[in-house]
Amino acid sequence: MVSLQRTIRSMRRVGVREWWRQLQYICDAKSGTYVGKDQFGNRYFENRNGEEEVPGRHRWVDLAQHDYNATQVPPEWHSWISHIRTEPPSSDAVMQNLTPPWQARYIENLTGTRGAYKPYNTVAPKYNAWEPKVKARA
């Protein structure tokens, strides 16, 4: 649970509008330094002040879309949030030169949406339904 003092301190740091947005979306009042932005418009933050945050929760993402899921975070940013990398991709020289220009951009998982992959069958069915043949009456 967020303490009242921390909530008021966060409201002063980020402003009332951003503070209210955070309470609506992540149910917490956080303030930290802006680290970078990805191709989807998600913003990434870090708070190195140890007494304010729970250990391991001092890095977070502010997702651009309201209807969000975990696949909207690209792999390079996910590794930074999960503490696999120490430097964020926006300031890491290795990550800037790692992605070749011919490689396709990262696409989020579209399962359950209109953009989901739908396979179609090109093979004739093994069994056909029985259709009775009726003769005309005389």
mmCIF file of N, CA and C in Angstrom:
data_model
loop_
_atom_site.group_PDB
_atom_site.id
_atom_site.type_symbol
_atom_site.label_atom_id
_atom_site.label_comp_id
_atom_site.label_asym_id
_atom_site.label_seq_id
_atom_site.Cartn_x
_atom_site.Cartn_y
_atom_site.Cartn_z
ATOM 1 N N MET A 1 0.843 -1.182 0.000
ATOM 2 C CA MET A 1 0.000 0.000 0.000
ATOM 3 C C MET A 1 0.884 1.239 0.000
ATOM 4 N N VAL A 2 0.484 2.216 -0.728
ATOM 5 C CA VAL A 2 1.239 3.446 -0.863
ATOM 6 C C VAL A 2 0.966 4.332 0.340
ATOM 7 N N SER A 3 2.032 4.875 0.921
ATOM 8 C CA SER A 3 1.850 5.767 2.068
ATOM 9 C C SER A 3 1.352 7.124 1.591
ATOM 10 N N LEU A 4 0.711 7.846 2.476
ATOM 11 C CA LEU A 4 0.163 9.154 2.137
ATOM 12 C C LEU A 4 1.279 10.142 1.820
ATOM 13 N N GLN A 5 2.355 10.078 2.575
ATOM 14 C CA GLN A 5 3.473 10.977 2.352
ATOM 15 C C GLN A 5 4.096 10.748 0.967
ATOM 16 N N ARG A 6 4.253 9.497 0.586
ATOM 17 C CA ARG A 6 4.819 9.177 -0.725
ATOM 18 C C ARG A 6 3.881 9.621 -1.844
ATOM 19 N N THR A 7 2.578 9.485 -1.632
ATOM 20 C CA THR A 7 1.599 9.899 -2.627
ATOM 21 C C THR A 7 1.644 11.407 -2.849
ATOM 22 N N ILE A 8 1.699 12.164 -1.773
ATOM 23 C CA ILE A 8 1.752 13.629 -1.883
ATOM 24 C C ILE A 8 3.067 14.066 -2.525
ATOM 25 N N ARG A 9 4.170 13.431 -2.165
ATOM 26 C CA ARG A 9 5.470 13.746 -2.758
ATOM 27 C C ARG A 9 5.453 13.460 -4.259
ATOM 28 N N SER A 10 4.842 12.361 -4.647
ATOM 29 C CA SER A 10 4.761 12.024 -6.062
ATOM 30 C C SER A 10 3.872 13.013 -6.814
ATOM 31 N N MET A 11 2.785 13.447 -6.190
ATOM 32 C CA MET A 11 1.894 14.404 -6.837
ATOM 33 C C MET A 11 2.625 15.718 -7.084
ATOM 34 N N ARG A 12 3.472 16.139 -6.169
ATOM 35 C CA ARG A 12 4.250 17.363 -6.364
ATOM 36 C C ARG A 12 5.274 17.202 -7.481
ATOM 37 N N ARG A 13 5.889 16.030 -7.584
ATOM 38 C CA ARG A 13 6.949 15.826 -8.572
ATOM 39 C C ARG A 13 6.410 15.711 -9.992
ATOM 40 N N VAL A 14 5.347 14.942 -10.204
ATOM 41 C CA VAL A 14 4.884 14.684 -11.568
ATOM 42 C C VAL A 14 3.719 15.560 -11.991
ATOM 43 N N GLY A 15 3.085 16.243 -11.083
ATOM 44 C CA GLY A 15 1.933 17.079 -11.412
ATOM 45 C C GLY A 15 0.632 16.326 -11.189
ATOM 46 N N VAL A 16 -0.431 17.075 -11.012
ATOM 47 C CA VAL A 16 -1.726 16.480 -10.659
ATOM 48 C C VAL A 16 -2.263 15.617 -11.789
ATOM 49 N N ARG A 17 -2.132 16.060 -13.029
ATOM 50 C CA ARG A 17 -2.689 15.310 -14.164
ATOM 51 C C ARG A 17 -2.008 13.947 -14.328
ATOM 52 N N GLU A 18 -0.662 13.936 -14.323
ATOM 53 C CA GLU A 18 0.072 12.671 -14.463
ATOM 54 C C GLU A 18 -0.134 11.787 -13.239
ATOM 55 N N TRP A 19 -0.212 12.390 -12.070
ATOM 56 C CA TRP A 19 -0.458 11.641 -10.832
ATOM 57 C C TRP A 19 -1.807 10.925 -10.900
ATOM 58 N N TRP A 20 -2.849 11.612 -11.365
ATOM 59 C CA TRP A 20 -4.183 11.008 -11.483
ATOM 60 C C TRP A 20 -4.178 9.899 -12.538
ATOM 61 N N ARG A 21 -3.467 10.115 -13.644
ATOM 62 C CA ARG A 21 -3.362 9.085 -14.690
ATOM 63 C C ARG A 21 -2.681 7.830 -14.154
ATOM 64 N N GLN A 22 -1.634 8.012 -13.366
ATOM 65 C CA GLN A 22 -0.950 6.861 -12.780
ATOM 66 C C GLN A 22 -1.865 6.099 -11.833
ATOM 67 N N LEU A 23 -2.631 6.795 -11.041
ATOM 68 C CA LEU A 23 -3.547 6.117 -10.128
ATOM 69 C C LEU A 23 -4.607 5.341 -10.890
ATOM 70 N N GLN A 24 -5.039 5.839 -12.036
ATOM 71 C CA GLN A 24 -6.050 5.156 -12.820
ATOM 72 C C GLN A 24 -5.501 3.930 -13.543
ATOM 73 N N TYR A 25 -4.258 4.019 -14.052
ATOM 74 C CA TYR A 25 -3.707 2.948 -14.880
ATOM 75 C C TYR A 25 -2.890 1.922 -14.109
ATOM 76 N N ILE A 26 -2.000 2.362 -13.228
ATOM 77 C CA ILE A 26 -1.145 1.402 -12.526
ATOM 78 C C ILE A 26 -1.466 1.303 -11.041
ATOM 79 N N CYS A 27 -2.458 2.042 -10.575
ATOM 80 C CA CYS A 27 -2.916 2.001 -9.173
ATOM 81 C C CYS A 27 -1.786 2.300 -8.198
ATOM 82 N N ASP A 28 -0.902 3.170 -8.577
ATOM 83 C CA ASP A 28 0.218 3.552 -7.726
ATOM 84 C C ASP A 28 0.679 4.940 -8.142
ATOM 85 N N ALA A 29 1.271 5.658 -7.219
ATOM 86 C CA ALA A 29 1.811 6.976 -7.510
ATOM 87 C C ALA A 29 3.318 6.872 -7.505
ATOM 88 N N LYS A 30 3.930 6.980 -8.684
ATOM 89 C CA LYS A 30 5.375 6.832 -8.807
ATOM 90 C C LYS A 30 5.971 8.065 -9.460
ATOM 91 N N SER A 31 7.195 8.355 -9.081
ATOM 92 C CA SER A 31 7.931 9.423 -9.744
ATOM 93 C C SER A 31 9.362 8.954 -9.927
ATOM 94 N N GLY A 32 9.908 9.237 -11.089
ATOM 95 C CA GLY A 32 11.263 8.808 -11.390
ATOM 96 C C GLY A 32 11.794 9.536 -12.599
ATOM 97 N N THR A 33 12.983 9.151 -13.023
ATOM 98 C CA THR A 33 13.601 9.801 -14.161
ATOM 99 C C THR A 33 13.179 9.093 -15.450
ATOM 100 N N TYR A 34 12.924 9.883 -16.460
ATOM 101 C CA TYR A 34 12.537 9.374 -17.768
ATOM 102 C C TYR A 34 13.767 8.762 -18.426
ATOM 103 N N VAL A 35 13.646 7.506 -18.887
ATOM 104 C CA VAL A 35 14.783 6.786 -19.466
ATOM 105 C C VAL A 35 14.690 6.751 -20.986
ATOM 106 N N GLY A 36 13.518 6.492 -21.528
ATOM 107 C CA GLY A 36 13.400 6.425 -22.975
ATOM 108 C C GLY A 36 12.001 6.060 -23.426
ATOM 109 N N LYS A 37 11.874 5.953 -24.752
ATOM 110 C CA LYS A 37 10.589 5.665 -25.383
ATOM 111 C C LYS A 37 10.827 4.637 -26.475
ATOM 112 N N ASP A 38 9.876 3.713 -26.665
ATOM 113 C CA ASP A 38 10.049 2.693 -27.703
ATOM 114 C C ASP A 38 9.188 3.018 -28.919
ATOM 115 N N GLN A 39 9.149 2.092 -29.874
ATOM 116 C CA GLN A 39 8.438 2.319 -31.141
ATOM 117 C C GLN A 39 6.926 2.387 -30.974
ATOM 118 N N PHE A 40 6.381 1.846 -29.891
ATOM 119 C CA PHE A 40 4.940 1.877 -29.660
ATOM 120 C C PHE A 40 4.493 3.123 -28.904
ATOM 121 N N GLY A 41 5.432 3.921 -28.431
ATOM 122 C CA GLY A 41 5.097 5.112 -27.660
ATOM 123 C C GLY A 41 5.091 4.870 -26.162
ATOM 124 N N ASN A 42 5.507 3.702 -25.709
ATOM 125 C CA ASN A 42 5.589 3.416 -24.275
ATOM 126 C C ASN A 42 6.759 4.186 -23.682
ATOM 127 N N ARG A 43 6.552 4.740 -22.492
ATOM 128 C CA ARG A 43 7.601 5.496 -21.813
ATOM 129 C C ARG A 43 8.148 4.660 -20.661
ATOM 130 N N TYR A 44 9.467 4.724 -20.460
ATOM 131 C CA TYR A 44 10.126 3.921 -19.440
ATOM 132 C C TYR A 44 10.767 4.832 -18.408
ATOM 133 N N PHE A 45 10.615 4.454 -17.130
ATOM 134 C CA PHE A 45 11.093 5.262 -16.020
ATOM 135 C C PHE A 45 11.915 4.417 -15.064
ATOM 136 N N GLU A 46 12.745 5.110 -14.277
ATOM 137 C CA GLU A 46 13.545 4.449 -13.257
ATOM 138 C C GLU A 46 13.646 5.375 -12.060
ATOM 139 N N ASN A 47 13.552 4.790 -10.865
ATOM 140 C CA ASN A 47 13.704 5.540 -9.627
ATOM 141 C C ASN A 47 14.757 4.841 -8.789
ATOM 142 N N ARG A 48 15.925 5.421 -8.709
ATOM 143 C CA ARG A 48 17.024 4.794 -7.967
ATOM 144 C C ARG A 48 16.977 5.114 -6.484
ATOM 145 N N ASN A 49 16.028 5.912 -6.064
ATOM 146 C CA ASN A 49 15.894 6.252 -4.653
ATOM 147 C C ASN A 49 15.362 5.033 -3.908
ATOM 148 N N GLY A 50 16.189 4.363 -3.151
ATOM 149 C CA GLY A 50 15.869 3.072 -2.547
ATOM 150 C C GLY A 50 14.775 3.081 -1.508
ATOM 151 N N GLU A 51 14.600 4.172 -0.775
ATOM 152 C CA GLU A 51 13.602 4.147 0.300
ATOM 153 C C GLU A 51 12.177 4.324 -0.195
ATOM 154 N N GLU A 52 11.997 4.768 -1.431
ATOM 155 C CA GLU A 52 10.643 4.994 -1.927
ATOM 156 C C GLU A 52 10.030 3.765 -2.573
ATOM 157 N N GLU A 53 10.826 2.950 -3.231
ATOM 158 C CA GLU A 53 10.301 1.836 -4.000
ATOM 159 C C GLU A 53 10.621 0.494 -3.351
ATOM 160 N N VAL A 54 9.789 -0.471 -3.633
ATOM 161 C CA VAL A 54 10.042 -1.840 -3.215
ATOM 162 C C VAL A 54 11.224 -2.354 -4.037
ATOM 163 N N PRO A 55 12.166 -3.090 -3.432
ATOM 164 C CA PRO A 55 13.303 -3.583 -4.214
ATOM 165 C C PRO A 55 12.850 -4.411 -5.418
ATOM 166 N N GLY A 56 13.436 -4.114 -6.569
ATOM 167 C CA GLY A 56 13.068 -4.795 -7.798
ATOM 168 C C GLY A 56 11.928 -4.145 -8.550
ATOM 169 N N ARG A 57 11.336 -3.112 -7.969
ATOM 170 C CA ARG A 57 10.220 -2.419 -8.639
ATOM 171 C C ARG A 57 10.552 -0.965 -8.914
ATOM 172 N N HIS A 58 11.806 -0.672 -9.081
ATOM 173 C CA HIS A 58 12.194 0.713 -9.309
ATOM 174 C C HIS A 58 12.287 1.049 -10.797
ATOM 175 N N ARG A 59 11.977 0.108 -11.663
ATOM 176 C CA ARG A 59 11.871 0.361 -13.105
ATOM 177 C C ARG A 59 10.459 0.008 -13.536
ATOM 178 N N TRP A 60 9.848 0.864 -14.338
ATOM 179 C CA TRP A 60 8.489 0.573 -14.786
ATOM 180 C C TRP A 60 8.236 1.200 -16.147
ATOM 181 N N VAL A 61 7.163 0.739 -16.764
ATOM 182 C CA VAL A 61 6.778 1.205 -18.091
ATOM 183 C C VAL A 61 5.399 1.850 -17.995
ATOM 184 N N ASP A 62 5.241 2.963 -18.691
ATOM 185 C CA ASP A 62 3.948 3.623 -18.821
ATOM 186 C C ASP A 62 3.464 3.316 -20.233
ATOM 187 N N LEU A 63 2.551 2.366 -20.341
ATOM 188 C CA LEU A 63 2.098 1.893 -21.651
ATOM 189 C C LEU A 63 1.229 2.940 -22.334
ATOM 190 N N ALA A 64 1.389 3.053 -23.635
ATOM 191 C CA ALA A 64 0.689 4.073 -24.407
ATOM 192 C C ALA A 64 -0.787 3.738 -24.606
ATOM 193 N N GLN A 65 -1.112 2.461 -24.740
ATOM 194 C CA GLN A 65 -2.495 2.059 -24.982
ATOM 195 C C GLN A 65 -3.173 1.692 -23.675
ATOM 196 N N HIS A 66 -4.452 1.992 -23.592
ATOM 197 C CA HIS A 66 -5.197 1.650 -22.386
ATOM 198 C C HIS A 66 -5.467 0.149 -22.311
ATOM 199 N N ASP A 67 -5.766 -0.468 -23.453
ATOM 200 C CA ASP A 67 -5.999 -1.912 -23.503
ATOM 201 C C ASP A 67 -4.648 -2.578 -23.741
ATOM 202 N N TYR A 68 -3.916 -2.834 -22.669
ATOM 203 C CA TYR A 68 -2.531 -3.260 -22.793
ATOM 204 C C TYR A 68 -2.340 -4.725 -22.435
ATOM 205 N N ASN A 69 -1.213 -5.269 -22.911
ATOM 206 C CA ASN A 69 -0.760 -6.594 -22.510
ATOM 207 C C ASN A 69 0.757 -6.611 -22.548
ATOM 208 N N ALA A 70 1.352 -7.677 -22.066
ATOM 209 C CA ALA A 70 2.801 -7.732 -21.910
ATOM 210 C C ALA A 70 3.544 -7.779 -23.231
ATOM 211 N N THR A 71 2.911 -8.173 -24.310
ATOM 212 C CA THR A 71 3.620 -8.266 -25.583
ATOM 213 C C THR A 71 3.838 -6.894 -26.229
ATOM 214 N N GLN A 72 3.314 -5.836 -25.649
ATOM 215 C CA GLN A 72 3.532 -4.501 -26.175
ATOM 216 C C GLN A 72 4.882 -3.927 -25.752
ATOM 217 N N VAL A 73 5.606 -4.644 -24.911
ATOM 218 C CA VAL A 73 6.954 -4.231 -24.513
ATOM 219 C C VAL A 73 7.952 -5.006 -25.367
ATOM 220 N N PRO A 74 8.760 -4.317 -26.186
ATOM 221 C CA PRO A 74 9.737 -5.010 -27.035
ATOM 222 C C PRO A 74 10.786 -5.759 -26.197
ATOM 223 N N PRO A 75 11.442 -6.760 -26.782
ATOM 224 C CA PRO A 75 12.393 -7.590 -26.027
ATOM 225 C C PRO A 75 13.549 -6.815 -25.410
ATOM 226 N N GLU A 76 14.073 -5.816 -26.113
ATOM 227 C CA GLU A 76 15.206 -5.082 -25.555
ATOM 228 C C GLU A 76 14.822 -4.279 -24.314
ATOM 229 N N TRP A 77 13.596 -3.736 -24.292
ATOM 230 C CA TRP A 77 13.145 -3.013 -23.108
ATOM 231 C C TRP A 77 12.737 -3.983 -22.004
ATOM 232 N N HIS A 78 12.212 -5.127 -22.373
ATOM 233 C CA HIS A 78 11.853 -6.134 -21.368
ATOM 234 C C HIS A 78 13.084 -6.603 -20.611
ATOM 235 N N SER A 79 14.204 -6.771 -21.329
ATOM 236 C CA SER A 79 15.428 -7.197 -20.654
ATOM 237 C C SER A 79 15.935 -6.116 -19.702
ATOM 238 N N TRP A 80 15.701 -4.852 -20.011
ATOM 239 C CA TRP A 80 16.108 -3.780 -19.105
ATOM 240 C C TRP A 80 15.212 -3.741 -17.867
ATOM 241 N N ILE A 81 13.914 -3.878 -18.057
ATOM 242 C CA ILE A 81 12.989 -3.852 -16.916
ATOM 243 C C ILE A 81 13.228 -5.043 -16.002
ATOM 244 N N SER A 82 13.581 -6.190 -16.574
ATOM 245 C CA SER A 82 13.811 -7.409 -15.792
ATOM 246 C C SER A 82 15.210 -7.478 -15.199
ATOM 247 N N HIS A 83 16.004 -6.423 -15.331
ATOM 248 C CA HIS A 83 17.361 -6.332 -14.777
ATOM 249 C C HIS A 83 18.324 -7.315 -15.422
ATOM 250 N N ILE A 84 18.064 -7.706 -16.663
ATOM 251 C CA ILE A 84 19.016 -8.522 -17.408
ATOM 252 C C ILE A 84 20.112 -7.616 -17.959
ATOM 253 N N ARG A 85 19.749 -6.414 -18.369
ATOM 254 C CA ARG A 85 20.702 -5.402 -18.831
ATOM 255 C C ARG A 85 20.756 -4.265 -17.818
ATOM 256 N N THR A 86 21.931 -3.670 -17.698
ATOM 257 C CA THR A 86 22.052 -2.533 -16.784
ATOM 258 C C THR A 86 21.755 -1.219 -17.479
ATOM 259 N N GLU A 87 22.122 -1.123 -18.745
ATOM 260 C CA GLU A 87 21.890 0.103 -19.506
ATOM 261 C C GLU A 87 20.607 -0.024 -20.324
ATOM 262 N N PRO A 88 19.787 1.013 -20.362
ATOM 263 C CA PRO A 88 18.590 0.951 -21.218
ATOM 264 C C PRO A 88 18.975 0.978 -22.687
ATOM 265 N N PRO A 89 18.137 0.426 -23.555
ATOM 266 C CA PRO A 89 18.461 0.381 -24.997
ATOM 267 C C PRO A 89 18.649 1.758 -25.618
ATOM 268 N N SER A 90 18.030 2.786 -25.052
ATOM 269 C CA SER A 90 18.172 4.116 -25.635
ATOM 270 C C SER A 90 19.575 4.686 -25.450
ATOM 271 N N SER A 91 20.320 4.221 -24.437
ATOM 272 C CA SER A 91 21.665 4.748 -24.214
ATOM 273 C C SER A 91 22.758 3.693 -24.367
ATOM 274 N N ASP A 92 22.410 2.484 -24.747
ATOM 275 C CA ASP A 92 23.386 1.411 -24.906
ATOM 276 C C ASP A 92 23.875 1.376 -26.354
ATOM 277 N N ALA A 93 25.175 1.584 -26.550
ATOM 278 C CA ALA A 93 25.734 1.630 -27.903
ATOM 279 C C ALA A 93 25.652 0.276 -28.595
ATOM 280 N N VAL A 94 25.762 -0.797 -27.848
ATOM 281 C CA VAL A 94 25.677 -2.138 -28.444
ATOM 282 C C VAL A 94 24.279 -2.379 -29.010
ATOM 283 N N MET A 95 23.250 -2.006 -28.255
ATOM 284 C CA MET A 95 21.869 -2.198 -28.723
ATOM 285 C C MET A 95 21.552 -1.317 -29.928
ATOM 286 N N GLN A 96 22.143 -0.146 -30.000
ATOM 287 C CA GLN A 96 21.885 0.743 -31.134
ATOM 288 C C GLN A 96 22.426 0.143 -32.436
ATOM 289 N N ASN A 97 23.561 -0.552 -32.363
ATOM 290 C CA ASN A 97 24.178 -1.122 -33.560
ATOM 291 C C ASN A 97 23.857 -2.596 -33.751
ATOM 292 N N LEU A 98 23.084 -3.191 -32.857
ATOM 293 C CA LEU A 98 22.823 -4.621 -32.900
ATOM 294 C C LEU A 98 21.805 -5.006 -33.967
ATOM 295 N N THR A 99 20.761 -4.236 -34.116
ATOM 296 C CA THR A 99 19.683 -4.593 -35.020
ATOM 297 C C THR A 99 20.062 -4.249 -36.456
ATOM 298 N N PRO A 100 20.147 -5.239 -37.329
ATOM 299 C CA PRO A 100 20.462 -4.945 -38.729
ATOM 300 C C PRO A 100 19.271 -4.276 -39.418
ATOM 301 N N PRO A 101 19.513 -3.468 -40.438
ATOM 302 C CA PRO A 101 18.418 -2.741 -41.084
ATOM 303 C C PRO A 101 17.446 -3.639 -41.838
ATOM 304 N N TRP A 102 17.850 -4.853 -42.207
ATOM 305 C CA TRP A 102 16.968 -5.744 -42.965
ATOM 306 C C TRP A 102 16.008 -6.509 -42.072
ATOM 307 N N GLN A 103 16.227 -6.484 -40.766
ATOM 308 C CA GLN A 103 15.370 -7.250 -39.860
ATOM 309 C C GLN A 103 14.024 -6.553 -39.678
ATOM 310 N N ALA A 104 12.964 -7.342 -39.608
ATOM 311 C CA ALA A 104 11.620 -6.789 -39.451
ATOM 312 C C ALA A 104 11.446 -6.189 -38.062
ATOM 313 N N ARG A 105 10.588 -5.208 -37.975
ATOM 314 C CA ARG A 105 10.296 -4.583 -36.682
ATOM 315 C C ARG A 105 9.527 -5.537 -35.792
ATOM 316 N N TYR A 106 9.622 -5.319 -34.488
ATOM 317 C CA TYR A 106 8.903 -6.133 -33.521
ATOM 318 C C TYR A 106 7.413 -5.816 -33.601
ATOM 319 N N ILE A 107 6.593 -6.857 -33.627
ATOM 320 C CA ILE A 107 5.144 -6.702 -33.674
ATOM 321 C C ILE A 107 4.577 -7.388 -32.445
ATOM 322 N N GLU A 108 3.657 -6.714 -31.785
ATOM 323 C CA GLU A 108 3.047 -7.308 -30.603
ATOM 324 C C GLU A 108 2.181 -8.503 -30.983
ATOM 325 N N ASN A 109 1.838 -9.329 -30.016
ATOM 326 C CA ASN A 109 0.991 -10.494 -30.236
ATOM 327 C C ASN A 109 -0.436 -10.027 -30.491
ATOM 328 N N LEU A 110 -0.991 -10.377 -31.616
ATOM 329 C CA LEU A 110 -2.323 -9.896 -32.001
ATOM 330 C C LEU A 110 -3.423 -10.928 -31.784
ATOM 331 N N THR A 111 -3.164 -11.962 -31.001
ATOM 332 C CA THR A 111 -4.162 -12.991 -30.742
ATOM 333 C C THR A 111 -5.384 -12.370 -30.074
ATOM 334 N N GLY A 112 -6.552 -12.711 -30.567
ATOM 335 C CA GLY A 112 -7.794 -12.181 -30.013
ATOM 336 C C GLY A 112 -8.220 -10.868 -30.624
ATOM 337 N N THR A 113 -7.491 -10.377 -31.603
ATOM 338 C CA THR A 113 -7.854 -9.134 -32.276
ATOM 339 C C THR A 113 -8.147 -9.420 -33.744
ATOM 340 N N ARG A 114 -8.514 -8.393 -34.483
ATOM 341 C CA ARG A 114 -8.806 -8.565 -35.902
ATOM 342 C C ARG A 114 -7.541 -8.861 -36.704
ATOM 343 N N GLY A 115 -6.392 -8.480 -36.165
ATOM 344 C CA GLY A 115 -5.144 -8.701 -36.875
ATOM 345 C C GLY A 115 -4.518 -10.059 -36.613
ATOM 346 N N ALA A 116 -5.208 -10.942 -35.923
ATOM 347 C CA ALA A 116 -4.649 -12.255 -35.582
ATOM 348 C C ALA A 116 -4.474 -13.110 -36.833
ATOM 349 N N TYR A 117 -3.514 -13.993 -36.790
ATOM 350 C CA TYR A 117 -3.250 -14.911 -37.903
ATOM 351 C C TYR A 117 -4.352 -15.962 -37.961
ATOM 352 N N LYS A 118 -4.930 -16.127 -39.133
ATOM 353 C CA LYS A 118 -5.978 -17.129 -39.322
ATOM 354 C C LYS A 118 -5.563 -18.048 -40.461
ATOM 355 N N PRO A 119 -5.191 -19.285 -40.175
ATOM 356 C CA PRO A 119 -4.786 -20.202 -41.239
ATOM 357 C C PRO A 119 -6.009 -20.692 -42.014
ATOM 358 N N TYR A 120 -5.792 -21.102 -43.218
ATOM 359 C CA TYR A 120 -6.867 -21.690 -44.014
ATOM 360 C C TYR A 120 -6.371 -23.013 -44.567
ATOM 361 N N ASN A 121 -7.284 -23.906 -44.813
ATOM 362 C CA ASN A 121 -6.956 -25.252 -45.241
ATOM 363 C C ASN A 121 -6.985 -25.333 -46.764
ATOM 364 N N THR A 122 -5.920 -25.888 -47.344
ATOM 365 C CA THR A 122 -5.863 -26.037 -48.803
ATOM 366 C C THR A 122 -5.995 -27.488 -49.230
ATOM 367 N N VAL A 123 -6.182 -28.387 -48.283
ATOM 368 C CA VAL A 123 -6.270 -29.812 -48.569
ATOM 369 C C VAL A 123 -7.747 -30.209 -48.665
ATOM 370 N N ALA A 124 -8.060 -31.081 -49.632
ATOM 371 C CA ALA A 124 -9.439 -31.573 -49.757
ATOM 372 C C ALA A 124 -9.775 -32.428 -48.532
ATOM 373 N N PRO A 125 -11.019 -32.390 -48.071
ATOM 374 C CA PRO A 125 -11.371 -33.173 -46.893
ATOM 375 C C PRO A 125 -11.289 -34.678 -47.170
ATOM 376 N N LYS A 126 -10.942 -35.427 -46.120
ATOM 377 C CA LYS A 126 -10.822 -36.878 -46.249
ATOM 378 C C LYS A 126 -12.199 -37.529 -46.349
ATOM 379 N N TYR A 127 -13.120 -37.010 -45.608
ATOM 380 C CA TYR A 127 -14.480 -37.547 -45.597
ATOM 381 C C TYR A 127 -15.433 -36.469 -46.075
ATOM 382 N N ASN A 128 -16.391 -36.866 -46.899
ATOM 383 C CA ASN A 128 -17.421 -35.943 -47.368
ATOM 384 C C ASN A 128 -18.744 -36.335 -46.739
ATOM 385 N N ALA A 129 -19.558 -35.360 -46.506
ATOM 386 C CA ALA A 129 -20.868 -35.629 -45.919
ATOM 387 C C ALA A 129 -21.741 -36.357 -46.941
ATOM 388 N N TRP A 130 -22.600 -37.258 -46.458
ATOM 389 C CA TRP A 130 -23.470 -38.031 -47.318
ATOM 390 C C TRP A 130 -24.615 -37.168 -47.795
ATOM 391 N N GLU A 131 -24.853 -37.159 -49.080
ATOM 392 C CA GLU A 131 -25.951 -36.426 -49.648
ATOM 393 C C GLU A 131 -26.836 -37.441 -50.359
ATOM 394 N N PRO A 132 -28.071 -37.597 -49.877
ATOM 395 C CA PRO A 132 -28.942 -38.599 -50.495
ATOM 396 C C PRO A 132 -29.385 -38.155 -51.882
ATOM 397 N N LYS A 133 -29.535 -39.132 -52.774
ATOM 398 C CA LYS A 133 -29.989 -38.841 -54.128
ATOM 399 C C LYS A 133 -31.460 -39.247 -54.209
ATOM 400 N N VAL A 134 -32.281 -38.286 -54.539
ATOM 401 C CA VAL A 134 -33.718 -38.513 -54.586
ATOM 402 C C VAL A 134 -34.150 -38.524 -56.044
ATOM 403 N N LYS A 135 -34.938 -39.578 -56.395
ATOM 404 C CA LYS A 135 -35.489 -39.665 -57.755
ATOM 405 C C LYS A 135 -36.820 -38.945 -57.786
ATOM 406 N N ALA A 136 -37.120 -38.415 -58.925
ATOM 407 C CA ALA A 136 -38.394 -37.741 -59.086
ATOM 408 C C ALA A 136 -39.513 -38.765 -59.122
ATOM 409 N N ARG A 137 -40.692 -38.458 -58.578
ATOM 410 C CA ARG A 137 -41.837 -39.373 -58.555
ATOM 411 C C ARG A 137 -42.588 -39.316 -59.870
ATOM 412 N N ALA A 138 -43.108 -40.425 -60.208
ATOM 413 C CA ALA A 138 -43.837 -40.497 -61.474
ATOM 414 C C ALA A 138 -45.318 -40.284 -61.308
#
